Every structure is written in C-alpha cells, then in structure tokens.
Amino acid sequence: MGKTVLVIAEQKDQKLRQVSLEALAAARQLAGDGGNIVSVLVGDNVDAAAQQLADHEQSQVVCVAADILVSYEAEHYFAAVQPVIDEVKPDIVILPHTASGRDLAPKIACHLDAGQISDVVAIEAVGEDVTFKRPIYAGKAFETKRFLTGPWVVTIRPNNLQADATNGAAAPIVKRTYTEPTPMRSQVVDVQRKGSDTRDLTEAKVVVSGGRGVRSADGFAPLAELAEVLDGALGASRAACDAGYCDYSLQIGQTGKVVTPDVYIACGISGAIQHLAGMSQSKLIIAINKDGEAPIFDIADYGVVGDLFEIVPKLTEKLREKITAVRS
Amino acid sequence: MNVIVLMKQTFDTEERIRLVDGQIAEDGVKWIINPYDEYAVEEAVRLKEQQGASVTVVSVGNEDVAQALRTALAMGADEAVLIDGTDLHDERAIAKALSAYLAKTPFDVLLAGNFSIDNGAGQVAIRVAHQLGLPHVAAITKLAIDGGKATCVREVDGDVQTVEVQLPALFTAQQGLNEPRYPSLPGIMKAKKKPLTNVTLGDLGLSADDVAPRVARIDLSLPPKRQAGQRLSGDVEAQAEQLADIILQATGQAGAR
Ligand SMILES: Cc1cc2nc3c(=O)[nH]c(=O)nc-3n(C[C@H](O)[C@H](O)[C@H](O)COP(=O)(O)OP(=O)(O)OC[C@H]3O[C@@H](n4cnc5c(N)ncnc54)[C@H](O)[C@@H]3O)c2cc1C
Ligand SMILES: Cc1cc2nc3c(=O)[nH]c(=O)nc-3n(C[C@H](O)[C@H](O)[C@H](O)COP(=O)(O)OP(=O)(O)OC[C@H]3O[C@@H](n4cnc5c(N)ncnc54)[C@H](O)[C@@H]3O)c2cc1C
C-alpha cells in the first residue's frame, strides 16, 4: 500500500531551492507504489517556483501566497501549511533542514503528535523497513533511526540526497488563500537583506572558505577569484566574520550554514569542531594552512602547508589556464 | 516577571568520540551545559539584573544533571527543577514532560537553546512552544523586553529579521546573544542553598503511554575513516599544479589540461 507524503518545498528569490527536489525524491522513495505525493510552497509570490516544481511528477502542487509571507515567520508559515496538512492527512511530511524548515518541522510534528527525525543525510528503504541516518556530536558520529509509529516527520540536509529527475510532468497547481492566525501574536517588522549577491552557499558544488588567516576584508579577494573560476561560493569561519572580514551570512559551521559541496577549500582556517560541524560531510576537503599542526589537516583529503596568499592566486591561475584550454 | 530556562546537559563535543559495544563511551567524558542553553541562562540572569525577574532553570535528565543545574544557579538563577528523564527516550517525550511542567507554572518568558550540540535535533524547545500554544522565535541574537512585548533579532539564511512578539513566548538562543559569565565564588556558595526540586513523571500526571517513543535509535557508527590526508609536496608552483588537477577531477572537469 502506498503512502501519502507531503513535501514542504522551499523557494528563495522566486526560484525553487534545489533541496526541494531532493525532498521530492525522498518522498517518491518513501511513498512506494500507489503512493500519493503533494507539495506545498509558501511565500509572497511562488508562481515561478511552483512551475518548476510542477515539472516533476506528483499529485499536486499547493501554493499558499500572501504578502505577509514574504519573510519566514513560524506562526504565519504554520498557519499557511496547517490547513493543507489537515486536508491531506499525510503519513509522512518531509522538509528541508534549512533555517526555515528546521523551525517549522517541530511544530508540524507536534501538531500531528508525531516523531521527527532531523537532519537526515541518507535514507535506506528495504521493503517496509525504512531507516534514516543523521550526523550527531557535530559530525563525529552517525546514528541510524527508525520510526516506531506514524505519522513521520523528516527533515533532510541539503546536498546529500539525489534530486528528483522526473522532469517533463505537468502536475496540477492548486492555489489556496491564506488565513492569518488569530490572534496574531508575532510579526516580522524589519528585514535586512545580506549577501544576496552571493550564490546560495548550501547548494554550491564548490565552496572556498576563508578564516582568520585571511587577515582582512581585502584578503578575501583572492578567495573570491578562486571561487569565481570554479563557479563556486565563498564561505568563512566564525573568526573571520567576527573580525569583520566578511558578512555573517557567509559563516559555515554549527551556528552558521551547513554545506556539503563536492569540493571544500579551507584557507587559513584552523579546523575547530564548531567549524567542522558545518563542512565535514563535504565530498572532497582541501586545506591550505601555514601551520602543519592545524587540526583541519586531520579531516582534509589534501593539504598544503603554506601561505594562502601565495598558493591561492597560483591555483586560480592554473585552473584558469586548464579550464580555458578545454573550452577552446 | 517570571523567566524559565530550558537547559540540557550535554556531552562536550570537543571530546574524542569512542564506540564501545556499539554505544558512545561516556566514561571520563566532560559534561557541560549545552553552550546554546548557557546563552539562554545568561540572558535570563541579565533580565533579572536589568528589569527584575525570578529565574527558574528546568532540565530533563538523570541525577548527574544536578551539577549543571547548580552551575546555572551559581550564574544567578534562583531555582532549579530536575525532571526525571529515565523513561523519556525521544524529543517528543522530553517536550511532553517539559510542557506538562510548564502548564502548571506561571511564566512570561521561556528561554531555550537553538539546539543541543550532541544530539542536535533542534526539536525540543519548539515542540514545547507549540504544545503550550505559544509563539516562538528561534536563534535570536538580541532580545529586548518591554512590558508584554518582546522585540528580537534573528538571522535566517543571511537575512537579519527583527521580530515583535507578544508574551508569553519562547525564544531560543543563538551564538552572539551574549557572553556567558563564569560563576563567581560567592555565586557558587549561594547556589548550594538555592532550591533544587526533583519532579517525576507521576508528579506531572504523565503515564508511560503518554511518553511512549515514536522513534528509536537502532545503530551508531563513526564516520567512514577518511583516507589519510595527503600533504602535497614541491614548491608553490608544483603544489598549485597538483591541486588544480585534483579539483578539476572532483568537479568533473578532468579533461581540462
Ligand atoms: C557555541 C560556539 C559556536 C561556534 N560556531 C562556529 C561556527 O558556526 N563556525 C565557525 O567557523 N566557528 C564557530 N565557532 C568558533 C570556533 O570555535 C573557532 O573559534 C573558529 O572556527 C576559528 O576560526 P578560524 O579557524 O578562522 O581562526 P583560527 O582558529 O584563529 O585559525 C586561523 C588559522 O589560519 C592560519 N593562517 C594564518 N595565516 C595564514 C596564511 N597566511 N596562510 C595560511 N594559513 C594561515 C593559522 O595557522 C590558523 O590555523 C563557535 C564557537 C562556539 C563557542
Ligand atoms: C547517550 C544518548 C542516547 C540516546 N538514545 C536515544 C534513543 O535510543 N532514541 C532516541 O530517539 N533518542 C536518543 N537520544 C537522543 C535524545 O532523545 C535527545 O538528546 C533528546 O531527545 C533531546 O533532543 P536534542 O538533544 O536533539 O535537543 P534539541 O531538540 O536540539 O534541543 C533544543 C533545546 O531544547 C531544550 N532541551 C532539549 N533537551 C532538553 C532536556 N533534556 N531538558 C531541558 N531542556 C532540553 C534545550 O533548551 C535545547 O537547547 C539519545 C541521546 C543521547 C545523548
């Protein structure tokens, strides 16, 4: 018997986030034969993202749009999805483990009186038996969990599961009106946009990250160039943010963003556990640090002991040469 | 004003993790107040100092957690409550116990941590808020209380939001909210005389059924050992050359040479 799965999809700047398609693929895996998948999108204007989402096979894409939903706020977003949950009565709800997904999921789990497994990096399904793997202890260990009773609520870490590839479908898009919660007890009164010029760190295939060793805001320039030739994104350690070399929106780690790129290049970062928590799952880790004893080398696949200001520009130059050679 | 802090004692993740018989070895491990909960305790004590408040710290756990509660009392909290967690096995159950306690206790502000550094599900506090029908604001870096209203600042995906919320409400602390103090010697002495109450599930009117787990851990493992990292040799030129090839290989642009 197939299951009913609800995907709480996410958009940013009117573009569907890649992790939404990863959640959709997980939904397909868990729904099973004869299963039923419904996605929900919440925001101020979700039309473009809904089109992208509806390009993938599913029963329907539900849109809940209103001006007040422009910025994530727990009460409002919960009020947006609750009627859909109550109507669809999902066996399983899947959300991205992003700033908003991780905030909304426990409310949904509590509403359904359900268990929740957070920050999942792998799902294994053998017949009816489904297990979920997640990092614990800042990535120093993994636990495998299973649900004992339904419904299930799951949040998935971006960039770890395969994205859905059922393109070319034309799922129906259904619009629902938004009803504000009464009484309205909380409200976003101001939003300062930061770092919107940089690409979405959590979805980048290459991340070039700078730490205190970068020494100044100008010191980030060679890193930005390296990121650019690789079509990657710029990241930073907490110390670099605290020192004012870059904006906090670039921070990677336990209190910052969690990234799982194909290549992570740590420049002038010592490798504190709180930083590792945000990047140790990266597929390939390269460390450039002048201190050969720095703990970052313990988890790096390749290390260069040396001055980042010498190595990074040279590396950028080499990459530029090699990439142009191939394209021409 | 009554402020209640939800605080968890955690395994210090600076420690080396060892598995013994499929379990994480806990002998000789340092236990600490979850760092995000420490920010919450500090914020509560500052509210007390600045605006006058009574601060209660509540934790679910075993008897060893009393030590963390004493530390919070030494930081300036007035009272501590330890709910016996022996029969609580998942986030939902822990949230149920905390909610049952809070439903009987008056408060204006609930403070908690953003997540725990060991298990890190980030569920318990938000579940408590929802269960009690309260609004919450997670991962705050600034909190100002004015009468029945709070204004706080949080970061979501790089955007900085200012959120206004009516009290009572729950807030979870993010790094940057404050710099927690070290307990002073007089603080530690005073803490010994402050009340620490033990509460059982029975006291809260909860049955084993109410808190029956919804999820179970079935396996623990250590991350696959990374191949011993390779140090690239040669001069800067040679190192950059090797690195470029390694990166292009990994990004699937290996033909580039
Ligand atoms: C509760 C809590 C949460 C935290 N959350 C985070 C988080 O999310 N993310 C995070 O990153 N940190 C976090 N931290 C901070 C963390 O503990 C470290 O302090 C921080 O990661 C250190 O940053 P760093 O490696 O850039 O600086 P440092 O530790 O100072 O390291 C700088 C490195 O640069 C190297 N270096 C210097 N000059 C050069 C050069 N010219 N070329 C090459 N190498 C050079 C040095 O050898 C050194 O290894 C948190 C801490 C706490 C307590
Ligand atoms: C050794 C060990 C064994 C475990 N075994 C299992 C198992 O078999 N099955 C299973 O499902 N889970 C197991 N767990 C996980 C355990 O259930 C969680 O630690 C617990 O549910 C709390 O979740 P969390 O730590 O992710 O807290 P989060 O949800 O990340 O915490 C968020 C915030 O909620 C508050 N909070 C959280 N916990 C408490 C608390 N206890 N008291 C007061 N406030 C709190 C704090 O303010 C905290 O900052 C185990 C954990 C450990 C360390």
XYZ file of C-alpha atoms and ligand atoms in Angstrom:
691
model
C 0.000 0.000 0.000
C 1.382 3.366 -0.983
C 1.718 6.210 1.468
C 0.639 9.836 1.323
C 3.638 12.119 1.537
C 3.592 15.878 1.943
C 6.655 17.843 0.865
C 7.086 21.336 2.276
C 9.085 22.821 -0.578
C 11.116 25.996 -0.348
C 11.955 28.851 -2.655
C 14.371 31.733 -2.449
C 14.081 34.849 -4.596
C 11.294 33.195 -6.609
C 13.449 30.241 -7.521
C 12.820 26.738 -6.312
C 15.556 25.601 -3.978
C 17.370 22.508 -5.134
C 16.751 20.831 -1.774
C 13.028 20.848 -2.591
C 13.724 18.382 -5.395
C 15.838 16.297 -3.043
C 12.873 16.217 -0.651
C 10.624 15.246 -3.551
C 12.893 12.340 -4.480
C 12.860 11.183 -0.855
C 9.064 11.440 -0.935
C 8.939 9.229 -4.017
C 11.193 6.671 -2.366
C 9.017 6.615 0.769
C 5.592 6.840 -0.898
C 6.055 3.484 -2.602
C 3.842 2.013 -5.324
C 0.437 3.652 -5.469
C 1.649 6.401 -3.162
C 0.439 9.958 -3.291
C 2.734 12.992 -3.203
C 1.606 16.555 -2.560
C 3.988 19.534 -2.378
C 3.319 22.870 -0.726
C 5.012 26.174 -1.455
C 4.630 29.177 0.832
C 5.733 32.756 0.148
C 4.697 36.126 -1.215
C 4.983 35.135 -4.841
C 5.518 31.463 -5.540
C 4.325 31.211 -9.151
C 7.706 30.688 -10.781
C 8.870 28.148 -8.218
C 5.537 26.325 -8.477
C 6.039 25.971 -12.228
C 9.464 24.478 -11.648
C 8.089 22.094 -9.060
C 5.090 21.055 -11.169
C 7.521 19.954 -13.844
C 8.046 16.890 -11.612
C 5.601 14.020 -11.147
C 3.250 14.326 -8.183
C -0.480 14.569 -7.431
C -0.483 18.314 -6.961
C 1.480 21.396 -6.033
C -0.334 23.555 -3.492
C 0.553 27.259 -3.373
C -0.162 29.466 -0.386
C 0.790 33.031 -1.212
C 0.266 36.313 0.640
C 2.313 39.483 1.060
C 2.894 38.843 4.747
C 4.585 35.529 3.881
C 7.473 37.326 2.169
C 9.769 36.526 5.088
C 9.683 33.328 7.129
C 7.931 33.555 10.490
C 6.868 30.444 12.387
C 3.267 31.337 13.276
C 2.427 32.575 9.805
C 4.086 29.737 7.953
C 2.450 27.197 10.199
C -0.931 28.860 9.592
C -0.192 28.566 5.867
C 0.537 24.833 5.868
C -1.782 23.606 8.616
C -4.987 23.523 6.513
C -3.122 21.565 3.845
C -1.839 19.085 6.417
C -5.294 18.643 7.903
C -6.790 18.052 4.477
C -4.099 15.788 3.013
C -3.624 13.837 6.267
C -0.097 12.793 5.332
C 1.557 9.610 6.562
C 4.879 11.352 6.062
C 5.940 15.020 5.971
C 9.337 15.943 4.529
C 11.015 19.326 4.937
C 14.451 20.681 4.086
C 16.722 21.072 7.110
C 17.217 24.760 6.360
C 16.731 27.756 8.638
C 13.010 27.753 7.989
C 12.443 24.008 7.539
C 14.080 23.144 10.828
C 11.996 25.814 12.552
C 8.682 24.687 11.089
C 9.133 20.899 11.315
C 8.821 20.513 15.106
C 5.553 22.490 15.023
C 4.203 20.131 12.398
C 5.431 17.090 14.328
C 3.800 18.398 17.481
C 0.560 19.160 15.612
C 0.477 15.566 14.358
C 1.719 14.234 17.734
C 4.388 12.559 15.649
C 8.024 11.622 15.978
C 10.555 13.537 13.943
C 13.958 12.566 12.614
C 16.034 15.690 11.916
C 18.916 16.495 9.593
C 18.864 13.253 7.637
C 21.748 12.581 5.232
C 20.736 9.119 3.980
C 17.538 7.093 3.714
C 17.571 3.352 3.291
C 14.386 1.535 2.392
C 14.234 -2.240 2.253
C 10.601 -3.135 1.695
C 8.600 -1.716 4.580
C 11.695 -1.192 6.683
C 12.991 2.356 6.365
C 15.944 3.738 8.256
C 17.359 7.235 8.441
C 20.957 8.216 9.036
C 21.935 11.506 10.653
C 25.124 13.050 11.993
C 25.411 13.638 15.749
C 28.130 15.042 18.019
C 28.957 17.752 15.485
C 29.525 15.134 12.794
C 31.873 12.983 14.871
C 29.368 10.095 14.800
C 26.261 8.947 12.956
C 23.089 7.438 14.272
C 20.574 5.381 12.367
C 16.976 5.783 13.424
C 13.612 4.361 12.577
C 10.061 5.363 13.321
C 8.092 3.143 15.697
C 4.681 4.614 14.817
C 3.326 7.133 12.346
C 2.949 9.753 11.151
C 6.569 10.525 10.283
C 8.202 13.931 10.081
C 11.628 14.097 8.462
C 13.988 16.983 7.714
C 16.733 16.408 5.157
C 20.132 18.075 4.957
C 20.607 19.840 1.598
C 23.023 18.396 -0.969
C 23.087 14.846 0.425
C 20.195 13.021 -1.256
C 19.719 12.672 -5.008
C 17.411 15.243 -6.576
C 14.215 14.114 -8.306
C 14.616 13.602 -12.041
C 11.044 13.088 -13.242
C 11.145 16.274 -15.320
C 8.588 16.883 -18.005
C 5.498 16.182 -15.955
C 2.721 18.715 -15.590
C 1.364 18.329 -12.102
C -1.716 20.423 -11.311
C -1.057 23.644 -9.389
C -3.668 24.497 -6.787
C -3.866 27.919 -5.135
C -5.128 28.288 -1.593
C -5.930 31.532 0.132
C -4.003 32.355 3.244
C -5.814 32.977 6.515
C -3.855 34.791 9.193
C -3.729 33.241 12.630
C -5.923 34.934 15.232
C -4.835 36.477 17.440
C -1.692 37.449 15.553
C 0.995 37.357 18.213
C 4.198 37.670 16.270
C 5.294 39.584 13.250
C 8.444 40.314 11.305
C 8.802 44.089 11.435
C 12.082 44.504 9.574
C 14.316 42.501 7.267
C 17.846 43.466 6.288
C 18.969 41.568 3.252
C 22.559 40.405 3.455
C 24.706 38.568 1.000
C 22.013 38.288 -1.659
C 24.642 38.947 -4.316
C 26.395 35.692 -3.464
C 25.003 32.415 -4.654
C 23.242 30.019 -2.321
C 26.069 28.589 -0.236
C 24.253 25.430 0.732
C 23.709 24.461 -2.890
C 27.148 25.323 -4.277
C 29.238 22.478 -5.700
C 32.456 24.223 -4.693
C 32.961 26.310 -1.568
C 36.076 28.401 -0.993
C 36.226 29.348 2.635
C 38.406 31.829 4.499
C 39.327 32.070 8.166
C 41.201 34.386 10.456
C 44.296 33.607 8.366
C 42.841 35.735 5.564
C 43.675 38.723 7.797
C 41.400 41.410 6.279
C 38.410 42.088 4.073
C 40.795 42.659 1.169
C 42.373 39.306 1.943
C 39.152 37.676 0.742
C 39.685 38.977 -2.807
C 41.952 36.121 -3.985
C 39.491 33.629 -2.468
C 36.616 35.274 -4.323
C 38.576 34.946 -7.573
C 39.224 31.272 -6.931
C 35.530 30.740 -6.194
C 34.661 32.512 -9.399
C 36.778 30.356 -11.724
C 35.222 27.287 -10.153
C 31.707 28.724 -10.313
C 31.623 28.216 -6.566
C 30.573 30.176 -3.499
C 32.502 31.987 -0.816
C 32.334 30.856 2.811
C 34.020 31.830 6.072
C 34.801 30.780 9.603
C 33.260 32.433 12.612
C 36.524 34.149 13.444
C 36.647 35.770 10.000
C 33.079 37.042 10.450
C 33.737 38.253 13.998
C 36.814 40.119 12.778
C 34.640 41.887 10.220
C 36.456 40.461 7.172
C 33.123 39.342 5.727
C 29.428 39.177 6.467
C 27.907 36.646 8.875
C 25.803 35.304 6.027
C 28.980 33.530 4.853
C 29.586 31.748 8.153
C 29.913 27.990 7.951
C 29.603 25.739 10.960
C 27.442 24.810 13.863
C 25.988 28.312 14.194
C 26.282 29.121 10.533
C 25.413 27.237 7.394
C 25.924 23.527 6.906
C 27.371 22.735 3.494
C 28.087 19.518 1.628
C 29.788 20.563 -1.610
C 31.806 18.352 -3.947
C 34.885 20.379 -3.044
C 35.531 22.432 0.087
C 38.674 24.558 0.130
C 39.568 25.824 3.624
C 42.058 28.698 3.546
C 43.564 29.939 6.800
C 41.044 28.019 8.917
C 42.326 26.060 11.909
C 39.514 23.496 11.969
C 37.658 23.990 15.267
C 34.945 21.395 15.916
C 32.224 24.029 15.515
C 33.529 24.784 12.038
C 33.875 21.105 11.125
C 30.219 20.550 12.082
C 29.293 22.651 9.072
C 31.549 21.113 6.436
C 32.982 17.737 7.429
C 30.484 15.950 5.156
C 31.932 17.637 2.061
C 32.953 15.109 -0.560
C 36.500 16.400 -1.005
C 38.226 18.650 1.515
C 41.319 20.676 0.726
C 43.138 22.614 3.439
C 45.604 25.416 2.951
C 47.193 26.478 6.207
C 50.656 27.642 7.172
C 50.563 25.659 10.411
C 51.216 21.986 9.634
C 49.757 21.045 13.029
C 46.359 22.699 12.421
C 43.504 20.231 13.127
C 41.926 20.984 9.741
C 44.567 18.676 8.236
C 43.100 15.745 10.207
C 39.974 15.792 8.086
C 41.407 17.143 4.822
C 41.854 14.795 1.868
C 44.606 17.014 0.545
C 46.605 19.539 2.456
C 49.045 22.233 1.540
C 51.205 23.608 4.317
C 51.962 27.105 3.182
C 50.918 30.704 2.808
C 47.437 31.053 1.347
C 48.398 34.365 -0.259
C 50.959 32.530 -2.381
C 49.037 29.351 -3.107
C 45.527 30.625 -3.763
C 46.429 33.067 -6.593
C 48.705 30.465 -8.183
C 45.946 27.872 -8.005
C 43.474 30.278 -9.585
C 45.926 30.937 -12.398
C 46.463 27.208 -13.048
C 42.744 26.489 -13.023
C 42.038 29.352 -15.382
C 44.632 28.010 -17.838
C 43.347 24.453 -17.700
C 39.696 25.397 -17.983
C 40.296 27.730 -20.951
C 42.396 25.021 -22.623
C 39.439 22.652 -22.522
C 36.844 25.162 -23.681
C 38.839 26.362 -26.666
C 8.473 38.828 35.588
C 8.999 35.068 35.608
C 11.635 33.663 33.313
C 12.095 29.921 32.811
C 15.097 28.443 31.031
C 15.032 25.001 29.420
C 18.501 23.628 29.812
C 20.133 20.400 28.742
C 23.373 18.927 29.950
C 25.460 17.693 27.043
C 28.470 15.669 26.208
C 31.296 18.047 25.315
C 31.780 17.547 21.581
C 35.374 18.730 21.906
C 35.907 15.238 23.310
C 37.108 12.340 21.229
C 34.226 10.038 20.392
C 34.765 6.325 21.031
C 32.331 3.489 20.487
C 32.303 0.651 22.992
C 29.878 -2.202 22.307
C 28.026 -0.032 19.828
C 27.489 2.743 22.384
C 29.303 6.022 22.783
C 31.746 5.640 25.647
C 30.888 8.102 28.404
C 33.485 7.228 30.993
C 35.693 10.164 31.859
C 33.813 12.414 29.448
C 33.283 16.048 30.371
C 29.643 17.080 30.739
C 28.747 20.683 30.211
C 25.727 22.938 29.939
C 24.761 22.893 26.270
C 26.516 26.080 25.026
C 23.358 27.497 23.443
C 21.484 26.898 26.701
C 24.267 28.704 28.518
C 23.465 31.787 26.427
C 19.833 31.321 27.473
C 20.752 31.169 31.176
C 22.935 34.259 30.829
C 20.145 36.181 29.085
C 17.704 35.218 31.845
C 20.103 36.403 34.543
C 20.602 39.691 32.675
C 16.822 40.188 32.522
C 16.764 39.635 36.273
C 19.549 42.137 36.864
C 18.198 44.766 34.494
C 14.449 44.503 34.920
C 13.855 42.334 37.958
C 12.754 38.781 37.355
C 12.745 35.426 39.004
C 14.678 32.832 37.049
C 13.953 29.106 37.125
C 16.070 26.596 35.243
C 14.420 23.323 34.224
C 16.160 20.240 32.922
C 15.137 16.732 31.987
C 17.767 14.144 32.746
C 19.302 11.876 35.337
C 20.666 12.808 38.771
C 24.053 13.833 37.314
C 22.313 16.793 35.669
C 22.003 18.381 39.134
C 25.598 19.506 38.655
C 24.727 21.561 35.558
C 21.708 22.981 37.377
C 23.937 24.071 40.280
C 26.184 25.837 37.780
C 23.179 27.731 36.410
C 22.178 28.650 39.976
C 25.725 29.880 40.547
C 25.411 32.043 37.428
C 22.446 33.715 39.098
C 19.300 31.647 38.536
C 17.038 31.449 41.584
C 15.596 27.982 41.396
C 16.202 24.708 39.621
C 13.906 21.866 38.674
C 15.094 18.431 37.612
C 12.562 16.262 35.814
C 13.448 12.576 35.879
C 14.177 11.543 32.292
C 14.711 7.832 32.873
C 11.647 6.856 30.857
C 11.897 9.558 28.201
C 13.523 8.360 25.025
C 12.822 10.800 22.260
C 12.424 14.524 21.612
C 8.632 14.310 21.683
C 8.651 12.640 25.101
C 11.066 15.183 26.568
C 8.971 18.020 25.167
C 5.824 16.443 26.683
C 7.398 16.303 30.117
C 8.615 19.902 29.918
C 5.227 21.079 28.650
C 3.403 19.260 31.443
C 5.597 21.011 33.996
C 5.241 24.415 32.340
C 1.470 24.099 32.028
C 1.315 24.263 35.841
C 3.879 27.025 36.291
C 3.363 30.727 35.589
C 5.928 32.452 33.348
C 6.299 35.371 30.957
C 9.439 34.422 29.089
C 10.722 30.966 28.158
C 14.330 30.767 27.046
C 15.992 27.728 25.497
C 18.897 26.821 23.246
C 18.940 26.781 19.465
C 19.818 23.084 19.541
C 21.922 20.667 21.526
C 25.495 20.141 20.393
C 25.411 16.378 20.927
C 22.111 15.122 19.518
C 21.261 18.353 17.723
C 17.722 17.621 16.599
C 16.603 21.181 17.284
C 13.131 19.976 18.216
C 12.522 20.039 21.938
C 12.135 23.778 22.543
C 9.947 24.451 19.513
C 7.752 21.468 20.327
C 7.274 22.849 23.845
C 6.190 26.236 22.483
C 3.740 24.634 20.068
C 2.359 22.282 22.656
C 1.708 25.181 25.029
C 0.129 27.196 22.211
C 2.812 29.874 22.401
C 4.629 31.781 19.673
C 8.364 31.270 19.425
C 11.330 32.965 17.812
C 14.342 30.745 17.197
C 18.038 31.520 17.010
C 17.872 35.041 18.400
C 20.939 37.253 18.770
C 19.181 40.130 20.547
C 16.254 40.319 22.960
C 14.517 43.376 24.400
C 11.505 43.035 26.699
C 9.138 45.950 27.112
C 6.008 45.292 29.119
C 4.044 42.496 27.497
C 6.042 42.601 24.301
C 9.438 41.390 23.125
C 11.469 42.614 20.189
C 14.194 40.310 18.976
C 16.675 39.920 16.176
C 17.450 36.692 14.372
C 19.262 35.605 11.260
C 17.558 33.459 8.677
C 19.560 32.411 5.669
C 21.688 35.507 5.825
C 18.774 37.907 6.215
C 18.564 39.730 9.522
C 14.992 39.773 10.801
C 13.526 41.880 13.570
C 10.526 40.128 15.088
C 7.962 41.505 17.533
C 6.131 39.027 19.668
C 3.583 39.121 22.468
C 4.446 37.474 25.750
C 4.361 34.807 26.964
C 6.615 33.399 24.275
C 9.613 31.136 23.813
C 12.972 32.214 22.438
C 15.922 30.047 21.507
C 19.406 31.458 21.871
C 21.968 31.638 19.092
C 25.669 32.332 19.460
C 26.151 36.101 19.650
C 23.231 36.728 22.032
C 25.651 37.422 24.880
C 28.889 36.325 26.540
C 28.018 33.978 29.406
C 29.669 34.796 32.735
C 31.704 32.398 34.793
C 30.069 31.633 38.120
C 31.723 33.681 40.874
C 32.866 32.122 44.128
C 30.091 33.830 46.158
C 27.711 32.709 43.413
C 28.827 29.119 43.855
C 28.416 29.349 47.632
C 24.926 30.824 47.316
C 23.922 28.222 44.755
C 24.316 25.482 47.345
C 21.426 26.926 49.335
C 19.099 27.611 46.432
C 16.169 25.213 45.905
C 16.583 22.298 43.504
C 13.361 20.326 43.180
C 13.087 16.820 41.787
C 10.000 16.050 39.760
C 8.826 12.663 38.480
C 6.602 11.872 35.518
C 3.960 10.779 38.047
C 4.059 14.246 39.636
C 3.318 15.680 36.195
C 0.394 13.309 35.642
C 2.097 11.592 32.715
C 1.785 7.865 32.091
C 4.237 5.619 30.265
C 1.756 5.630 27.370
C 1.827 9.419 27.089
C 5.565 9.404 26.516
C 5.959 6.153 24.565
C 8.689 6.747 21.977
C 7.810 7.426 18.351
C 11.369 6.934 17.090
C 14.235 4.677 18.076
C 17.945 4.661 17.551
C 18.990 1.356 16.009
C 22.618 1.926 15.237
C 25.562 4.166 15.976
C 28.633 4.437 13.830
C 31.702 6.540 13.373
C 32.182 8.400 10.111
C 33.979 6.387 7.456
C 37.670 6.952 8.002
C 38.894 9.473 5.524
C 41.906 8.276 3.604
C 44.862 9.618 5.495
C 45.085 13.123 4.121
C 47.834 13.656 1.624
C 50.223 16.579 2.002
C 51.184 17.993 -1.344
C 54.896 18.418 -1.793
C 57.056 20.581 -4.001
C 57.182 24.328 -4.399
C 54.147 26.581 -4.715
C 54.087 26.073 -8.475
C 54.043 22.270 -8.148
C 51.511 22.308 -5.319
C 49.138 24.548 -7.260
C 49.517 22.338 -10.328
C 48.575 19.194 -8.365
C 45.719 20.941 -6.564
C 44.251 22.213 -9.820
C 44.148 18.675 -11.238
C 42.620 17.264 -8.054
C 39.901 19.921 -8.052
C 39.048 19.520 -11.723
C 38.866 15.758 -11.259
C 36.411 16.224 -8.378
C 34.249 18.704 -10.261
C 34.095 16.500 -13.333
C 36.145 18.878 -15.496
C 39.080 16.494 -15.552
C 39.661 16.830 -19.279
C 40.982 20.274 -18.582
C 44.696 20.350 -19.137
C 28.992 27.874 20.652
C 30.017 28.141 19.591
C 29.630 28.087 18.258
C 30.561 28.313 17.231
N 30.131 28.220 15.937
C 31.047 28.370 14.944
C 30.658 28.236 13.567
O 29.474 28.038 13.234
N 31.610 28.348 12.614
C 32.931 28.581 12.907
O 33.754 28.652 11.986
N 33.318 28.729 14.195
C 32.408 28.641 15.207
N 32.827 28.821 16.495
C 34.203 29.327 16.742
C 35.254 28.248 16.700
O 35.375 27.664 17.973
C 36.617 28.848 16.276
O 36.955 29.889 17.158
C 36.675 29.409 14.851
O 36.153 28.459 13.942
C 38.116 29.746 14.482
O 38.168 30.323 13.185
P 39.500 30.267 12.312
O 39.856 28.853 12.065
O 39.274 31.144 11.145
O 40.553 31.033 13.234
P 41.837 30.482 13.970
O 41.485 29.349 14.845
O 42.467 31.673 14.554
O 42.730 29.919 12.800
C 43.369 30.705 11.835
C 44.253 29.786 11.025
O 44.821 30.488 9.939
C 46.139 30.019 9.719
N 46.859 31.068 8.975
C 47.202 32.297 9.394
N 47.796 32.986 8.405
C 47.834 32.173 7.322
C 48.335 32.300 5.995
N 48.888 33.432 5.576
N 48.220 31.258 5.164
C 47.657 30.087 5.570
N 47.161 29.906 6.808
C 47.243 30.937 7.678
C 46.664 29.758 11.105
O 47.716 28.805 11.047
C 45.416 29.190 11.809
O 45.360 27.790 11.733
C 31.910 28.612 17.546
C 32.305 28.659 18.883
C 31.379 28.440 19.901
C 31.836 28.502 21.317
C 23.564 8.861 25.007
C 22.291 9.200 24.296
C 21.435 8.179 23.922
C 20.272 8.448 23.248
N 19.439 7.440 22.868
C 18.348 7.709 22.144
C 17.477 6.678 21.680
O 17.697 5.495 21.962
N 16.417 7.003 20.924
C 16.171 8.291 20.608
O 15.203 8.552 19.901
N 16.950 9.298 21.039
C 18.028 9.047 21.800
N 18.833 10.062 22.222
C 18.508 11.446 21.868
C 17.746 12.115 22.968
O 16.444 11.669 22.924
C 17.853 13.618 22.711
O 19.058 14.066 23.269
C 16.704 14.379 23.294
O 15.562 13.965 22.641
C 16.831 15.883 23.177
O 16.942 16.242 21.848
P 18.153 17.099 21.384
O 19.309 16.770 22.244
O 18.295 16.944 19.952
O 17.742 18.588 21.765
P 17.291 19.749 20.820
O 15.932 19.474 20.361
O 18.341 20.066 19.828
O 17.285 20.870 21.940
C 16.811 22.191 21.724
C 16.672 22.868 23.051
O 15.608 22.251 23.792
C 15.944 22.241 25.190
N 16.127 20.866 25.644
C 16.486 19.784 24.929
N 16.596 18.710 25.716
C 16.307 19.126 26.964
C 16.279 18.488 28.221
N 16.587 17.210 28.351
N 15.955 19.219 29.310
C 15.655 20.540 29.207
N 15.684 21.185 28.040
C 16.004 20.488 26.935
C 17.245 22.991 25.312
O 16.992 24.350 25.546
C 17.874 22.790 23.949
O 18.831 23.757 23.622
C 19.973 9.798 22.919
C 20.852 10.819 23.315
C 21.995 10.536 23.973
C 22.915 11.674 24.337
